Short mmCIF file of C-alpha atoms in Angstrom, two decimals:
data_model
loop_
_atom_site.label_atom_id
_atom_site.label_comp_id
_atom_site.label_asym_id
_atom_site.label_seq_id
_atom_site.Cartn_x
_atom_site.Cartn_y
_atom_site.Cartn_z
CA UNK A 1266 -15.98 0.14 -16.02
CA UNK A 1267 -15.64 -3.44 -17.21
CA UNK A 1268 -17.80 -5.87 -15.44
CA UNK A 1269 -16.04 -9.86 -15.02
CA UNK A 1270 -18.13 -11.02 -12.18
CA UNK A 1271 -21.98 -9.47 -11.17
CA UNK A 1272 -21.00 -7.53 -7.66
CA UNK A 1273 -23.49 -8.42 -4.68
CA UNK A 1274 -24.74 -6.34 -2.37
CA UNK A 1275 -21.79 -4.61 0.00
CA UNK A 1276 -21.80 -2.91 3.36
CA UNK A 1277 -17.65 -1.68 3.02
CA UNK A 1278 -15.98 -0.70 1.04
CA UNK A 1279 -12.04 -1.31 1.39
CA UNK A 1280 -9.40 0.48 0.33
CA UNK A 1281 -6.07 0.52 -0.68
CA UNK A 1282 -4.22 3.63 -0.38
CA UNK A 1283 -0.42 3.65 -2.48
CA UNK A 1284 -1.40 4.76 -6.22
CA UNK A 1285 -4.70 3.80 -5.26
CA UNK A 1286 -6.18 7.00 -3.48
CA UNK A 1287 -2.89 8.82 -4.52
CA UNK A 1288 0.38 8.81 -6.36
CA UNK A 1289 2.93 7.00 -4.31
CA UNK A 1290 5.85 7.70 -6.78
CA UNK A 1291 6.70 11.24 -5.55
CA UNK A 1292 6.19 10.56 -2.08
CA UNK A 1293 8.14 8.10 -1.88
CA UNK A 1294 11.00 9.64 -4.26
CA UNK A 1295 11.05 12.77 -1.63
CA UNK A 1296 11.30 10.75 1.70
CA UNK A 1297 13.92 8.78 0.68
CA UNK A 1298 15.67 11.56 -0.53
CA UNK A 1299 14.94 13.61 2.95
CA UNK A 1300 16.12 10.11 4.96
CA UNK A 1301 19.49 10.59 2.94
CA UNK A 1302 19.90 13.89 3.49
CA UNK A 1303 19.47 13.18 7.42
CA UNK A 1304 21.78 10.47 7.56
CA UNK A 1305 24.41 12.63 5.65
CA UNK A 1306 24.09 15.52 8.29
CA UNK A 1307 23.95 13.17 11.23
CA UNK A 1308 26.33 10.60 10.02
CA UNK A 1309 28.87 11.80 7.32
CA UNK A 1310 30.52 8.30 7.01
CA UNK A 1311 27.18 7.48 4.84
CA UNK A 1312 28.04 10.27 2.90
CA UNK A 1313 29.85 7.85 0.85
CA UNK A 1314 26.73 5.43 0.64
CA UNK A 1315 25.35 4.46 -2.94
CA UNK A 1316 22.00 5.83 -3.28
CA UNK A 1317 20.45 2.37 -2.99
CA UNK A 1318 22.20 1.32 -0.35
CA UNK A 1319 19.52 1.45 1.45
CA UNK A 1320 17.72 -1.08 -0.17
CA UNK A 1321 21.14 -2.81 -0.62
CA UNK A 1322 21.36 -3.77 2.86
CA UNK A 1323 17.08 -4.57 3.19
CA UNK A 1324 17.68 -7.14 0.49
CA UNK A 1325 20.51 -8.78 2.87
CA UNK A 1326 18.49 -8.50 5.52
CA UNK A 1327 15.57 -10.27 3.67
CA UNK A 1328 17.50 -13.52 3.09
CA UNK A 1329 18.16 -14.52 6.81
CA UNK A 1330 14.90 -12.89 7.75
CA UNK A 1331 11.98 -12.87 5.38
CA UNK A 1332 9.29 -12.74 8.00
CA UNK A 1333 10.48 -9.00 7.63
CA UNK A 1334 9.34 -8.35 3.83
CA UNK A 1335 5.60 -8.07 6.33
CA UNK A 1336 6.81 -5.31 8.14
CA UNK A 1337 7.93 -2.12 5.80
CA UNK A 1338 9.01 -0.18 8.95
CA UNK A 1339 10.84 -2.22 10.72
CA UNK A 1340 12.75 -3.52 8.08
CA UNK A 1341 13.71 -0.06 6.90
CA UNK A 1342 14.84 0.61 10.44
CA UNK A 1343 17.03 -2.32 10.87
CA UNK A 1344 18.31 -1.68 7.91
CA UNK A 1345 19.13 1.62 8.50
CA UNK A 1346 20.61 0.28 11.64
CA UNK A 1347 22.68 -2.34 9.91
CA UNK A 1348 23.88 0.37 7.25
CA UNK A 1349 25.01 2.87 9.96
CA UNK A 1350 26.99 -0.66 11.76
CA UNK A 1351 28.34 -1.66 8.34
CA UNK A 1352 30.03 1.87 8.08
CA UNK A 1353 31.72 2.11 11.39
CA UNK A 1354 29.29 3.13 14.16
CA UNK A 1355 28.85 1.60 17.01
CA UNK A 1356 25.99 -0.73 18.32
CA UNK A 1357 24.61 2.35 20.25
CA UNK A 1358 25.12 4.44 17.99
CA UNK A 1359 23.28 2.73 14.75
CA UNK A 1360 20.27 2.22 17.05
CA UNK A 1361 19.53 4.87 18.43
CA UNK A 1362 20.30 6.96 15.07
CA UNK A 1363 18.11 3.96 12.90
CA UNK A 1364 14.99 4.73 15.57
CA UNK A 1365 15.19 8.60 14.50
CA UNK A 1366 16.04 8.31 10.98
CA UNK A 1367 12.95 6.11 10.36
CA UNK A 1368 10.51 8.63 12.45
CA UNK A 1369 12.48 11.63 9.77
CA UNK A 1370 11.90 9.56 7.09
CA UNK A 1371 8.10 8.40 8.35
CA UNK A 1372 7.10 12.60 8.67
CA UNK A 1373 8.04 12.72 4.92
CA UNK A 1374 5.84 9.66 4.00
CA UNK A 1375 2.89 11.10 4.46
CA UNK A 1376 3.58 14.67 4.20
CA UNK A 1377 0.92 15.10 2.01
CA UNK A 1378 -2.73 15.88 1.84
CA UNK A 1379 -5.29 13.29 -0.23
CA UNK A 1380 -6.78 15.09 -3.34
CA UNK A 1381 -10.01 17.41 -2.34
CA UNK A 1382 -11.67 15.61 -5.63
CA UNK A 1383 -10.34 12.15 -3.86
CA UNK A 1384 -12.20 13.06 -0.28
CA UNK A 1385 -15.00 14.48 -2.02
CA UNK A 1386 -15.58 10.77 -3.52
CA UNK A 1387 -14.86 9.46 -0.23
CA UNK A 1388 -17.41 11.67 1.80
CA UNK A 1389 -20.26 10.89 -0.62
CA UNK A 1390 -19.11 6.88 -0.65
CA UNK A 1391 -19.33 7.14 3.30
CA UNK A 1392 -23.05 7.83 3.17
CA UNK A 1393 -24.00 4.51 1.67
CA UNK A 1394 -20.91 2.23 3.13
CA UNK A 1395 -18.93 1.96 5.94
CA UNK A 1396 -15.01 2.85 4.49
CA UNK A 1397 -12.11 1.32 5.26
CA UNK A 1398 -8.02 1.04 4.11
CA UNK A 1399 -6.07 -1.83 4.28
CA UNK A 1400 -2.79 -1.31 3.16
CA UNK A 1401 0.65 -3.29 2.87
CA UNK A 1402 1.99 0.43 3.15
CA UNK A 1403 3.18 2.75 6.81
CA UNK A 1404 1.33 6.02 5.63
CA UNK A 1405 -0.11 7.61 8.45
CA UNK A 1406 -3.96 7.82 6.88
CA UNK A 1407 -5.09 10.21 9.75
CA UNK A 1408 -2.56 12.84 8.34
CA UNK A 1409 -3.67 12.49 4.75
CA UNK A 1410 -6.94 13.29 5.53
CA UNK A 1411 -8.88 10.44 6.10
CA UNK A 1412 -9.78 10.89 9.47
CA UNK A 1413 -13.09 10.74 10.33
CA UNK A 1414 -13.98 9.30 6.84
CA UNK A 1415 -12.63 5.67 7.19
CA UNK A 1416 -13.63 3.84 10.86
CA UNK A 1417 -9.70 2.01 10.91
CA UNK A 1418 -6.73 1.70 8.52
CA UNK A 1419 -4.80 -2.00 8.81
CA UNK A 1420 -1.15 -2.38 8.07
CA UNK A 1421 1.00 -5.62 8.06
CA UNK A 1422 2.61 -5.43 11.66
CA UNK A 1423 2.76 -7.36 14.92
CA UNK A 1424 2.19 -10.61 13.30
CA UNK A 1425 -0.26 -9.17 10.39
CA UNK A 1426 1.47 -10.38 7.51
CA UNK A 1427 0.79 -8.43 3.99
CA UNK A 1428 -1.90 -9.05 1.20
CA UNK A 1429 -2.34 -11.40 -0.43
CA UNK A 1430 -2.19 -13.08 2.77
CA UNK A 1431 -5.44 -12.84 4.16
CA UNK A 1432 -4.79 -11.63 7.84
CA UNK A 1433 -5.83 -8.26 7.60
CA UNK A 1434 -8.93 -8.87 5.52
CA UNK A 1435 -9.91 -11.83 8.06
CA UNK A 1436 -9.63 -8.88 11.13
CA UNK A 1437 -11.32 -6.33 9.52
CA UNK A 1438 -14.04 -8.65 9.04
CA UNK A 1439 -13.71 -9.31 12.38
CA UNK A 1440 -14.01 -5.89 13.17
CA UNK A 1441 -17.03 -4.78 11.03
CA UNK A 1442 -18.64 -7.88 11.85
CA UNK A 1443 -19.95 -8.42 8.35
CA UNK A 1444 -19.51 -11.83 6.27
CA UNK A 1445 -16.69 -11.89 3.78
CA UNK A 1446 -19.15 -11.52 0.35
CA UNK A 1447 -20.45 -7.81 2.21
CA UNK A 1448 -16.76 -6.47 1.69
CA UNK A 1449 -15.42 -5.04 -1.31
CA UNK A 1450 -11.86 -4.08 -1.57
CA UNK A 1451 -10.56 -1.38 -4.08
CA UNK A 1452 -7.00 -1.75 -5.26
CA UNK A 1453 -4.19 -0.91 -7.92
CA UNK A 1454 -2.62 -4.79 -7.55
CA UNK A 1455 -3.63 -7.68 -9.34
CA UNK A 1456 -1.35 -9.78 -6.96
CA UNK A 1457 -2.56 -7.96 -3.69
CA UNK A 1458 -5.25 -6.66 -3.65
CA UNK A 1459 -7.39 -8.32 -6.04
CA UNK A 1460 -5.75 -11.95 -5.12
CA UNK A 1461 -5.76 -11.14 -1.68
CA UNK A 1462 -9.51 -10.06 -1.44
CA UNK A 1463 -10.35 -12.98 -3.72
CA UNK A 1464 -8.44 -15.07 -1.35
CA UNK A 1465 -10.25 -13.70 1.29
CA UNK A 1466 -13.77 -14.74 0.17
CA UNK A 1467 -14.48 -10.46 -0.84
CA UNK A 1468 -14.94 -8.93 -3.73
CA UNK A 1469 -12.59 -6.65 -5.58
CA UNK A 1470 -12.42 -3.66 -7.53
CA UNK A 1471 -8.98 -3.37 -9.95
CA UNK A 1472 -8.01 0.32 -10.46
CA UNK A 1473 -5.83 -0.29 -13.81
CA UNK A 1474 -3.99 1.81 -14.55
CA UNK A 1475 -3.49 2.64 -10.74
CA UNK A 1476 -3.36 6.42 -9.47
CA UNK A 1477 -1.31 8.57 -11.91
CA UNK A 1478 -0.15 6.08 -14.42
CA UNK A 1479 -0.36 7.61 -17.71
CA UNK A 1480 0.50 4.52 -19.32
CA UNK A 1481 -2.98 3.61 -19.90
CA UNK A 1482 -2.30 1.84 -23.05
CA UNK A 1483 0.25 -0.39 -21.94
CA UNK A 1484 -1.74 -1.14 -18.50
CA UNK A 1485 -4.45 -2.44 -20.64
CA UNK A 1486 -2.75 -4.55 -22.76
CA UNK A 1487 -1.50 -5.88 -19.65
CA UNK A 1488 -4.52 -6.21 -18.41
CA UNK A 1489 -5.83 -8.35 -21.15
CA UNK A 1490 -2.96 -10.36 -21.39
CA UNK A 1491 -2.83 -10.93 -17.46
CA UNK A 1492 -7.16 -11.85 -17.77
CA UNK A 1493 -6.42 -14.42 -20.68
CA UNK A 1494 -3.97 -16.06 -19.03
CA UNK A 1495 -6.23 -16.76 -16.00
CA UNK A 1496 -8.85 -17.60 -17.86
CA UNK A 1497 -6.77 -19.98 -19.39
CA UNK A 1498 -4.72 -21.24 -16.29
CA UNK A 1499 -9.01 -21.71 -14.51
CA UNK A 1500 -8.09 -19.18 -11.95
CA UNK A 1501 -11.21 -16.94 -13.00
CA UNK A 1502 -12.15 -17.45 -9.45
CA UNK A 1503 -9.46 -14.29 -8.65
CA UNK A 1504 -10.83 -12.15 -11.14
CA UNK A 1505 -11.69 -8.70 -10.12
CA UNK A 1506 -15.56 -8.17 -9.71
CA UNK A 1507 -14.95 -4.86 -11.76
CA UNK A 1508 -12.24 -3.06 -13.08
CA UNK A 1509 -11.60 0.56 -13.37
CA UNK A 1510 -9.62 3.47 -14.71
CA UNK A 1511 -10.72 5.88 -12.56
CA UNK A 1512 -11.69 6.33 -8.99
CA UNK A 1513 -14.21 8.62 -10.24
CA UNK A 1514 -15.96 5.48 -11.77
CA UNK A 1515 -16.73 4.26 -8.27
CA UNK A 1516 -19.75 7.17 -8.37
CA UNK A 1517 -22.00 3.85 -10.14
CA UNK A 1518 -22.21 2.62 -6.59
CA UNK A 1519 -23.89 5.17 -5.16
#
């Protein structure tokens, strides 16, 4: 663990949950491939779709409407939607098929169970701190296994836009009813989730390298090079509180 700033004293602990709590990679990699396989068995004219068309057509969609970027969900469906229009179905037909493709593809997402060694961290965390995930992310956190372990899981819709922004921190706040300083948040992203809980007035934890990156070397020379340069630039203010390289290390604040 490498200490930057001295942590005060904390009464939640937040959490991020892609390659934070998990490896996101794989997931991800096997939904989209499920969504694909859908689409080609309900709508062979996508059978001739590049395999990023997908992303393709969200990356259109993102230049008349960025508000959308804060919405992962509905910006996959209407660009499913879009995608099914662009190759020849009807108006009807592309949403109706974009609602059920996106509830195919959202069963795959979290299709998965959290790591026994990853709840067993969790469960012993919970008995000092009230727990908490705030994610820019649609996994369902009930069906990984967090249920009954974290009080509420926030995700950037109706209105909440993602981290860094600070909306979800500022509700969960809200929520808990604890000051800003009393939160710390635990995530894989310099940009948002350290920023964001900086931002935010909380403190942060940086998990580098995040969740099964075996690149530790390289993270860490990134790491260095990243903290030097905000050093440099004054922005010390959004360094982490801690960092670590494994979720394991999070034991010390027991």
């Amino acid at each position: 663990m490498q200490v930057f700033i001295k942590p005060g004293p904390i009464k939640c602990l937040s959490f991020d949950l892609d390659d934070t709590l998990y490896d996101n990679r794989p997931i991800m990699r096997r939904a989209e491939q499920a969504l694909l396989a859908y689409l080609h068995d309900k709508f062979t004219a996508t059978e001739q779709w590049h395999a990023n068309e997908i992303m393709r057509v969200k990356t259109i969609l993102l230049q008349g409407h960025p508000g959308l970027a804060h919405d992962v969900s509905q910006l996959r469906k209407m660009a499913i939607q879009q995608g099914l229009i662009n190759a020849g179905y009807s108006q009807g037909q592309a949403q109706k098929g974009a609602i059920e493709a996106l509830a195919y593809f959202l069963h795959y997402r979290s299709d998965f169970s959290l790591s026994n060694s990853v709840i067993e961290l969790l469960t012993a965390l919970k008995k000092q701190y009230s727990l908490i995930a705030i994610t820019n992310g649609n996994v369902d956190a009930k069906r990984i296994g967090l249920d009954g372990i974290i009080e509420f899981s926030l995700s950037p819709t109706n209105g909440l836009r993602m981290k860094p922004y600070g909306d979800m921190f500022h509700l969960a706040l809200n929520r808990l009813n604890i000051d800003a300083p009393h939160l710390m948040h635990i995530g894989d992203s310099s940009m948002s989730d350290v920023r964001g809980a900086r931002q935010a007035g909380c403190q942060a934890a940086w998990l580098s390298p995040a969740f099964g990156d075996t690149n530790t070397k390289d993270t860490l020379n990134a790491t260095i090079t990243t903290l030097e340069s905000q050093v440099l630039n004054k922005q010390s203010r959004l360094l982490p509180h801690i960092r670590i390289t494994r979720l394991e290390e999070l034991k010390s604040l027991l």
